[in-house]
Coordinates of C-alpha atoms in Angstrom, one line a residue:
X1 CA 28.5 103.4 64.9
X2 CA 28.0 105.3 68.3
X3 CA 24.2 105.2 68.9
X4 CA 23.3 101.6 67.2
X5 CA 23.2 100.2 70.6
X6 CA 20.0 98.6 72.5
X7 CA 21.5 97.2 75.9
X8 CA 22.2 97.2 79.5
X9 CA 25.0 99.6 79.6
X10 CA 24.3 101.5 76.8
X11 CA 25.6 104.8 79.0
X12 CA 29.0 103.0 79.1
X13 CA 29.0 102.0 75.3
X14 CA 28.5 105.5 74.3
X15 CA 31.0 106.8 76.0
X16 CA 33.8 104.3 74.8
X17 CA 32.4 104.3 71.4
X18 CA 32.7 108.4 71.3
X19 CA 36.2 107.9 72.4
X20 CA 37.3 105.0 70.6
X21 CA 36.6 107.1 67.4
X22 CA 38.2 109.8 68.5
X23 CA 41.5 107.9 69.0
X24 CA 40.7 106.1 65.3
X25 CA 41.1 109.8 63.8
X26 CA 44.1 110.4 65.7
X27 CA 45.7 107.4 64.7
X28 CA 44.8 107.8 61.1
X29 CA 46.2 111.4 61.1
X30 CA 49.6 110.2 62.7
X31 CA 49.6 107.1 60.3
X32 CA 49.0 109.3 57.1
X33 CA 51.9 112.1 58.4
X34 CA 54.3 109.0 59.4
X35 CA 53.7 107.2 55.6
X36 CA 54.5 110.7 53.8
X37 CA 57.5 111.3 56.2
X38 CA 55.8 114.8 58.3
X39 CA 55.4 115.4 61.5
X40 CA 52.1 116.6 63.2
X41 CA 53.1 120.3 62.4
X42 CA 51.4 119.5 59.5
X43 CA 48.4 118.4 61.3
X44 CA 46.1 121.7 61.2
X45 CA 43.2 120.2 62.7
X46 CA 41.5 116.8 64.1
X47 CA 38.6 116.4 65.7
X48 CA 35.0 115.7 65.8
X49 CA 35.8 113.0 63.1
X50 CA 37.3 115.3 60.7
X51 CA 41.2 116.2 60.1
X52 CA 42.8 119.0 58.0
X53 CA 46.2 118.2 56.9
X54 CA 48.8 120.2 54.8
X55 CA 50.7 117.8 52.5
X56 CA 53.0 118.3 49.6
X57 CA 51.2 118.5 46.2
X58 CA 53.4 115.9 44.6
X59 CA 52.1 112.6 42.8
X60 CA 54.3 110.5 44.9
X61 CA 52.3 112.0 48.2
X62 CA 48.9 111.5 46.3
X63 CA 49.4 107.9 45.3
X64 CA 50.7 107.3 49.2
X65 CA 47.6 109.3 50.7
X66 CA 45.3 106.9 47.9
X67 CA 46.8 103.8 49.1
X68 CA 46.3 105.1 52.8
X69 CA 42.5 105.9 52.6
X70 CA 42.0 102.2 50.3
X71 CA 43.8 100.6 53.5
X72 CA 41.8 102.7 56.2
X73 CA 38.5 101.6 54.5
X74 CA 39.9 97.7 54.2
X75 CA 39.8 97.7 57.9
X76 CA 36.3 99.8 58.2
X77 CA 34.9 97.1 55.9
X78 CA 36.5 94.1 57.7
X79 CA 35.6 95.1 61.0
X80 CA 32.3 97.3 61.1
X81 CA 31.0 96.9 57.2
X82 CA 29.5 100.0 56.0
X83 CA 28.7 101.4 59.5
X84 CA 32.5 103.5 59.5
X85 CA 33.8 105.0 56.1
X86 CA 36.8 107.6 55.6
X87 CA 36.3 110.1 52.9
X88 CA 39.3 112.0 51.5
X89 CA 39.1 115.4 49.7
X90 CA 41.8 117.0 48.2
X91 CA 42.2 121.0 47.4
X92 CA 45.7 122.4 45.7
X93 CA 46.7 125.6 47.5
X94 CA 48.9 127.9 47.6
X95 CA 51.0 130.1 50.1
X96 CA 49.1 133.3 49.5
X97 CA 45.7 131.3 49.6
X98 CA 46.4 130.4 53.1
X99 CA 47.2 134.1 53.9
X100 CA 43.7 134.8 52.1
X101 CA 45.4 136.6 49.2
X102 CA 43.4 137.7 47.4
X103 CA 40.5 138.0 50.1
X104 CA 38.1 135.1 50.2
X105 CA 40.8 132.7 49.0
X106 CA 41.4 130.9 52.4
X107 CA 37.7 130.1 52.9
X108 CA 37.7 128.7 49.0
X109 CA 40.4 126.2 50.0
X110 CA 38.4 124.8 52.6
X111 CA 35.2 124.8 50.5
X112 CA 36.6 123.0 47.5
X113 CA 37.9 120.3 50.1
X114 CA 34.6 119.9 51.7
X115 CA 33.1 119.5 48.2
X116 CA 35.8 116.8 47.6
X117 CA 34.7 115.2 50.7
X118 CA 31.2 114.9 49.7
X119 CA 31.8 113.5 46.3
X120 CA 34.0 111.2 47.8
X121 CA 30.9 110.0 50.4
X122 CA 28.6 109.7 47.0
X123 CA 30.7 107.0 45.5
X124 CA 32.2 105.2 48.6
X125 CA 32.9 101.9 47.3
X126 CA 34.1 99.8 44.4
X127 CA 31.9 97.4 42.3
X128 CA 34.3 94.4 43.9
X129 CA 33.7 95.8 47.5
X130 CA 30.1 95.7 47.0
X131 CA 30.1 92.4 45.7
X132 CA 31.9 91.2 48.8
X133 CA 29.6 93.1 51.0
X134 CA 26.9 91.2 49.4
X135 CA 28.4 88.0 49.4
X136 CA 28.9 87.8 53.3
X137 CA 30.9 86.2 55.6
X138 CA 28.9 84.5 58.2
X139 CA 30.0 81.3 59.8
X140 CA 27.7 78.7 61.4
X141 CA 28.4 79.6 64.7
X142 CA 27.8 83.1 64.6
X143 CA 24.7 85.0 66.3
X144 CA 23.4 88.3 66.6
X145 CA 25.7 90.3 69.0
X146 CA 22.9 91.8 71.9
X147 CA 24.8 95.3 72.1
X148 CA 25.1 96.2 68.6
X149 CA 23.3 93.4 66.2
X150 CA 26.3 92.9 64.3
X151 CA 26.3 89.4 63.4
X152 CA 29.8 87.6 64.9
X153 CA 31.2 85.2 67.4
X154 CA 29.7 85.7 70.6
X155 CA 31.4 85.8 74.1
X156 CA 29.5 84.4 77.1
X157 CA 27.7 87.4 77.6
X158 CA 26.0 87.7 74.0
X159 CA 28.4 90.3 72.9
X160 CA 30.9 90.6 69.7
X161 CA 34.3 90.8 70.4
X162 CA 34.1 94.5 69.5
X163 CA 31.3 95.1 72.1
X164 CA 33.1 93.5 74.7
X165 CA 36.2 95.0 74.3
X166 CA 34.2 98.8 74.1
X167 CA 33.1 97.9 77.5
X168 CA 36.3 97.4 79.4
X169 CA 37.4 100.4 77.7
X170 CA 34.9 102.5 79.1
X171 CA 36.6 102.2 82.7
X172 CA 39.8 102.6 81.5
X173 CA 38.9 105.9 80.2
X174 CA 38.4 107.0 83.7
X175 CA 41.1 105.3 85.3
X176 CA 44.0 105.1 83.2
X177 CA 46.0 108.4 81.8
X178 CA 47.8 106.7 78.4
X179 CA 46.4 105.0 75.5
X180 CA 48.7 102.9 73.9
X181 CA 48.8 101.6 70.3
X182 CA 50.7 98.1 70.1
X183 CA 51.5 95.3 67.4
X184 CA 49.7 92.3 69.1
X185 CA 46.3 91.5 70.6
X186 CA 48.3 90.8 73.8
X187 CA 44.9 89.6 75.8
X188 CA 42.7 89.2 73.1
X189 CA 40.3 91.2 74.3
X190 CA 42.1 94.7 72.9
X191 CA 40.3 97.2 70.6
X192 CA 41.4 97.0 67.1
X193 CA 43.1 99.6 64.8
X194 CA 44.1 99.5 61.2
X195 CA 47.6 97.9 60.1
X196 CA 47.2 95.0 61.8
X197 CA 47.6 97.1 65.3
X198 CA 45.4 97.2 68.6
X199 CA 44.7 99.8 71.2
X200 CA 44.7 99.6 75.1
X201 CA 44.6 101.7 78.3
X202 CA 47.6 101.8 80.5
X203 CA 49.0 103.6 83.6
X204 CA 52.4 105.9 83.5
X205 CA 53.9 103.3 85.4
X206 CA 53.0 100.3 82.9
X207 CA 53.8 102.4 79.9
X208 CA 57.4 103.3 81.3
X209 CA 57.9 99.5 81.8
X210 CA 56.3 98.4 78.1
X211 CA 59.2 101.1 77.1
X212 CA 61.6 99.8 79.1
X213 CA 60.8 96.6 77.6
X214 CA 60.5 97.4 74.0
X215 CA 57.0 95.6 74.2
X216 CA 54.9 95.9 70.8
X217 CA 55.0 99.9 71.1
X218 CA 53.9 102.3 68.7
X219 CA 53.0 105.0 69.6
X220 CA 50.9 106.5 72.7
X221 CA 48.2 109.2 73.4
X222 CA 47.8 110.7 77.1
X223 CA 44.8 112.4 78.9
X224 CA 44.5 115.5 80.4
X225 CA 48.0 116.3 81.0
X226 CA 51.1 117.3 79.0
X227 CA 53.8 114.7 78.6
X228 CA 56.7 114.3 76.7
X229 CA 58.1 111.2 75.4
X230 CA 58.8 108.3 72.7
X231 CA 56.0 108.2 70.3
X232 CA 53.8 110.3 72.6
X233 CA 51.8 111.6 69.9
X234 CA 49.2 114.3 71.5
X235 CA 47.2 114.8 74.7
X236 CA 43.7 113.9 74.9
X237 CA 41.1 116.2 76.9
X238 CA 38.5 113.6 78.3
X239 CA 35.7 114.4 80.9
X240 CA 36.3 111.6 82.9
X241 CA 34.2 112.3 86.0
X242 CA 32.0 109.9 87.4
X243 CA 30.0 109.2 90.1
X244 CA 29.7 105.1 90.3
X245 CA 28.6 102.6 87.7
X246 CA 25.6 101.5 89.1
X247 CA 23.0 102.5 91.7
X248 CA 23.7 100.3 94.3
X249 CA 27.5 102.2 94.3
X250 CA 25.4 105.4 94.1
X251 CA 23.2 104.0 97.2
X252 CA 26.7 103.8 98.9
X253 CA 27.7 107.1 98.7
X254 CA 24.4 108.8 99.8
X255 CA 24.6 106.5 102.8
X256 CA 28.2 107.6 103.5
X257 CA 27.3 111.4 103.5
X258 CA 24.3 110.4 105.5
X259 CA 21.9 111.3 102.6
X260 CA 18.8 109.4 103.0
X261 CA 16.4 109.7 100.2
X262 CA 13.7 107.8 101.7
X263 CA 14.0 110.5 105.0
X264 CA 13.1 113.5 102.8
X265 CA 9.8 114.9 103.5
X266 CA 7.4 114.9 100.1
X267 CA 6.5 118.0 98.5
X268 CA 3.4 118.9 96.6
X269 CA 3.7 117.7 92.9
X270 CA 5.5 120.1 90.6
X271 CA 3.3 120.9 88.0
X272 CA 4.7 124.0 86.6
X273 CA 5.3 123.3 82.8
X274 CA 2.7 124.0 80.5
X275 CA 1.4 121.2 77.7
X276 CA 2.9 123.1 75.2
X277 CA 6.2 122.8 76.7
X278 CA 6.0 119.1 77.8
X279 CA 5.3 118.1 73.9
X280 CA 8.8 119.1 72.9
X281 CA 10.3 115.5 73.1
X282 CA 8.1 114.2 70.3
X283 CA 8.6 115.0 66.6
X284 CA 7.0 118.3 65.7
X285 CA 6.2 119.1 69.2
X286 CA 8.3 122.1 69.4
X287 CA 6.8 123.5 66.0
X288 CA 3.3 122.4 67.5
X289 CA 4.0 124.4 70.6
X290 CA 4.6 127.4 68.8
X291 CA 1.9 127.1 66.5
X292 CA -0.1 127.0 69.4
X293 CA 0.8 129.9 70.9
X294 CA 0.1 131.9 67.9
X295 CA -3.2 130.6 67.2
X296 CA -4.0 132.1 70.7
X297 CA -2.1 135.3 70.8
X298 CA -2.5 136.3 67.0
X299 CA -5.5 134.2 65.5
X300 CA -5.3 136.1 62.3
X301 CA -1.5 135.0 61.5
X302 CA -1.1 132.5 59.1
X303 CA 1.6 129.9 60.3
X304 CA 3.3 127.5 57.5
X305 CA 5.5 124.7 59.5
X306 CA 8.0 122.2 58.1
X307 CA 9.4 119.6 60.4
X308 CA 12.2 117.0 59.5
X309 CA 13.2 113.7 61.1
X310 CA 16.4 112.5 60.9
X311 CA 19.5 114.1 59.9
X312 CA 19.4 113.6 56.2
X313 CA 15.8 114.7 56.0
X314 CA 16.9 118.1 58.3
X315 CA 19.7 118.4 55.4
X316 CA 17.0 118.2 52.7
X317 CA 14.9 120.7 53.9
X318 CA 17.6 123.2 55.0
X319 CA 19.1 123.0 51.2
X320 CA 15.3 123.8 49.8
X321 CA 15.0 126.5 52.5
X322 CA 18.5 128.0 51.2
X323 CA 17.3 127.8 47.6
X324 CA 14.2 129.6 48.8
X325 CA 11.6 127.2 48.2
X326 CA 10.5 127.5 52.2
X327 CA 10.5 131.2 52.6
X328 CA 8.0 132.0 55.3
X329 CA 8.0 128.7 56.9
X330 CA 8.8 127.9 60.4
X331 CA 11.3 124.6 60.1
X332 CA 11.5 122.0 62.7
X333 CA 14.2 119.6 62.6
X334 CA 15.1 116.7 64.7
X335 CA 17.9 114.6 64.7
X336 CA 16.6 111.3 65.6
X337 CA 13.3 110.1 64.0
X338 CA 10.2 110.3 66.4
X339 CA 12.2 113.1 68.3
X340 CA 13.8 113.0 71.6
X341 CA 12.2 110.2 72.7
X342 CA 13.9 107.9 70.3
X343 CA 17.1 109.2 71.2
X344 CA 20.2 107.0 72.6
X345 CA 19.5 104.7 75.4
X346 CA 16.1 104.9 75.0
X347 CA 14.4 102.0 77.0
X348 CA 10.9 101.8 75.7
X349 CA 9.2 101.2 72.5
X350 CA 8.8 104.4 70.6
X351 CA 4.7 104.4 70.4
X352 CA 4.5 103.6 73.6
X353 CA 7.0 106.9 74.8
X354 CA 4.7 108.9 72.4
X355 CA 1.5 107.7 74.4
X356 CA 3.2 108.9 77.5
X357 CA 4.4 112.1 76.3
X358 CA 0.5 112.9 75.0
X359 CA -0.6 111.8 78.6
X360 CA 1.8 113.5 80.4
X361 CA 0.8 116.6 78.1
X362 CA -3.0 116.4 79.2
X363 CA -2.0 116.7 82.5
X364 CA -0.7 120.1 82.6
X365 CA -3.0 122.6 84.3
X366 CA -2.3 125.2 81.7
X367 CA -2.5 124.5 77.7
X368 CA 0.0 127.6 76.5
X369 CA 1.8 130.0 78.8
X370 CA 0.6 133.2 79.2
X371 CA 1.4 135.9 76.5
X372 CA 3.2 137.8 79.3
X373 CA 4.9 135.1 81.1
X374 CA 8.5 135.0 81.6

């Protein structure tokens, strides 16, 4: 969901998408606790797409948790198809186990929960949900969004409603301090949340006015500061630094400071990096560089190399290594298929990028570093 974009303004979209997911996770944690009549005192951890919640081990709570997961995933299917999914895993535990009595009991509880989550991920959808996905709901006026490639009704910029709202939200992350959950899409361009609610950003003054009017308010989250108030759920730490949204703004900052790049005298071309180092950005490049050095320094040493591309393949090869089937192998893993050149925000085709890197690598004065070079 975060990286599935290819358009102008990709950096802004990445920032907004990542923060949007974090806020959805915080919202779901609060909503689950509210449904079972508990507070954030029972939230052990929330972040990075994960949350751990301590709940009563009763049939009523188990049913509410199952209904909650169904409601959340219904929201994800309706708005994001299969891009997002909530997996829930349960582990029963006692007070002694949470105190690690006997030794190792504490970690066993979390391991059991993690295994339950993995099992849930492996069986995500019921038959009726798969049938609904295959049936599709494309209307005659729908087209492919230029940003996320989803098929939807588009605006004049060829963006779907989600991408348009994310672009607006990206600027608000930096300029406003409160992120408010409301019960109505007040300006028709808000980010959706489960249960028919929406997310918008407001200043402190705007939020206070909303509270006075009791206007569509559910709860809010504050940024980088500690506040107390009505249904103020938690503080969120956000890196909201910026140096301008466009190169034109950046050029204006340079000019205001008397920095004129065109007046700086050119220096000799930097050519310190070796060919081996320049190839790191292509899948297999790191392992290849190590292999070249070993063959040069220790020609009698045999090198066995395995490399994987994509997180799925990395996970597979690590499981094989854990099982002892890759002993003596140098393993290189690349999260992005193709390597760093195929990562988020790329602006040229992967084959062209590989060609450019190969040319840059060939221009290096040195093929590999000297053995005693630091």
